[in-house]
Tab-separated table of C-alpha atoms in Angstrom:
chain	number	residue	atom	x	y	z
A	23	THR	CA	0.000	0.000	0.000
A	24	ALA	CA	1.284	3.465	-0.850
A	25	ALA	CA	0.027	6.723	0.655
A	26	ILE	CA	0.969	10.368	1.001
A	27	VAL	CA	0.965	11.193	4.716
A	28	THR	CA	0.544	14.894	5.533
A	29	VAL	CA	1.208	16.405	8.967
A	30	PRO	CA	0.498	20.127	9.468
A	31	PRO	CA	2.997	22.443	11.189
A	32	GLY	CA	2.915	21.695	14.920
A	33	GLY	CA	1.135	18.374	14.300
A	34	GLN	CA	2.200	14.850	15.086
A	35	THR	CA	1.381	11.297	14.093
A	36	GLY	CA	0.697	10.117	17.627
A	37	TRP	CA	2.473	7.143	19.150
A	38	HIS	CA	2.190	4.110	16.914
A	39	LEU	CA	4.070	1.091	15.608
A	40	HIS	CA	4.275	-0.864	12.369
A	41	GLU	CA	4.070	-4.656	12.136
A	42	VAL	CA	4.996	-4.466	8.446
A	43	PRO	CA	8.039	-2.978	6.702
A	44	LEU	CA	7.591	0.667	5.724
A	45	PHE	CA	9.721	2.650	3.275
A	46	ALA	CA	9.308	6.420	3.695
A	47	TYR	CA	10.497	9.280	1.485
A	48	ILE	CA	10.195	12.851	2.784
A	49	LEU	CA	8.638	14.906	-0.029
A	50	GLU	CA	8.363	18.218	1.820
A	51	GLY	CA	9.180	19.593	5.267
A	52	GLU	CA	10.977	17.883	8.123
A	53	ILE	CA	10.005	15.157	10.584
A	54	THR	CA	11.346	14.613	14.083
A	55	LEU	CA	10.910	10.984	15.144
A	56	ASP	CA	10.890	10.119	18.842
A	57	TYR	CA	11.788	6.455	19.422
A	58	GLY	CA	11.642	6.658	23.220
A	59	GLU	CA	14.728	5.087	24.792
A	60	LYS	CA	16.234	4.554	21.309
A	61	GLY	CA	16.532	8.327	20.782
A	62	ILE	CA	15.312	11.061	18.452
A	63	VAL	CA	16.033	11.349	14.716
A	64	THR	CA	15.270	14.199	12.287
A	65	LYS	CA	14.735	13.680	8.552
A	66	LYS	CA	14.240	16.415	5.937
A	67	ALA	CA	12.921	16.672	2.377
A	68	GLY	CA	14.869	14.341	0.098
A	69	ASP	CA	15.717	11.867	2.877
A	70	SER	CA	14.438	8.294	2.833
A	71	MET	CA	14.364	5.546	5.414
A	72	LEU	CA	13.046	2.174	6.409
A	73	GLU	CA	10.864	2.806	9.447
A	74	ALA	CA	11.268	0.861	12.690
A	75	MET	CA	9.088	-2.256	12.958
A	76	ASN	CA	7.410	-3.283	16.201
A	77	TRP	CA	8.854	-0.276	18.052
A	78	ALA	CA	6.635	2.569	19.306
A	79	HIS	CA	7.469	5.984	17.876
A	80	ASN	CA	5.915	9.409	17.290
A	81	GLY	CA	6.531	11.672	14.302
A	82	MET	CA	6.377	15.440	14.883
A	83	ASN	CA	6.343	18.358	12.469
A	84	LYS	CA	8.186	21.106	14.334
A	85	GLY	CA	8.533	23.205	11.167
A	86	THR	CA	6.468	25.940	9.551
A	87	VAL	CA	5.381	24.071	6.382
A	88	PRO	CA	3.286	20.925	5.980
A	89	LEU	CA	5.222	17.663	6.229
A	90	ARG	CA	4.505	15.341	3.300
A	91	ILE	CA	5.767	11.765	3.282
A	92	LEU	CA	5.461	9.089	0.600
A	93	ALA	CA	4.858	5.953	2.661
A	94	VAL	CA	5.071	2.506	1.054
A	95	TYR	CA	3.832	-0.245	3.389
A	96	MET	CA	4.963	-3.766	2.498
A	97	GLY	CA	2.255	-5.645	4.373
A	98	ALA	CA	-0.137	-8.492	3.838
A	99	ASP	CA	-3.891	-8.951	3.905
A	100	GLY	CA	-5.191	-8.838	7.456
A	101	ILE	CA	-2.158	-7.043	8.932
A	102	PRO	CA	-2.675	-3.318	9.644
A	103	ASN	CA	-0.137	-0.802	8.296
A	104	ALA	CA	0.056	0.920	11.696
A	105	GLU	CA	-1.380	0.468	15.181
A	106	ALA	CA	-1.740	2.926	18.042
A	107	ALA	CA	0.843	2.491	20.809
A	108	ALA	CA	1.353	3.845	24.307
A	109	ASP	CA	3.713	6.761	24.935
A	110	PRO	CA	6.828	5.103	26.460
A	111	HIS	CA	7.843	8.252	28.366
């Protein structure tokens, strides 16, 4: 499944996790990813990554423009692309 995920300035994804592999390409803006005890990472337009699987994280748009991400989920029927998770802090 492929989707464009948009997060407005000051917005966030909320704590969640992925049970399937996810390739992400930052189309516009910048994302700050909080992985709890694993640390914080920032990615900007033009960056790509494989997202953490089975690890709770929260994406935040601390910038002044909308964050747009091309997300490609490599899942299977019956497995959700993302699930809500508790804040580990």
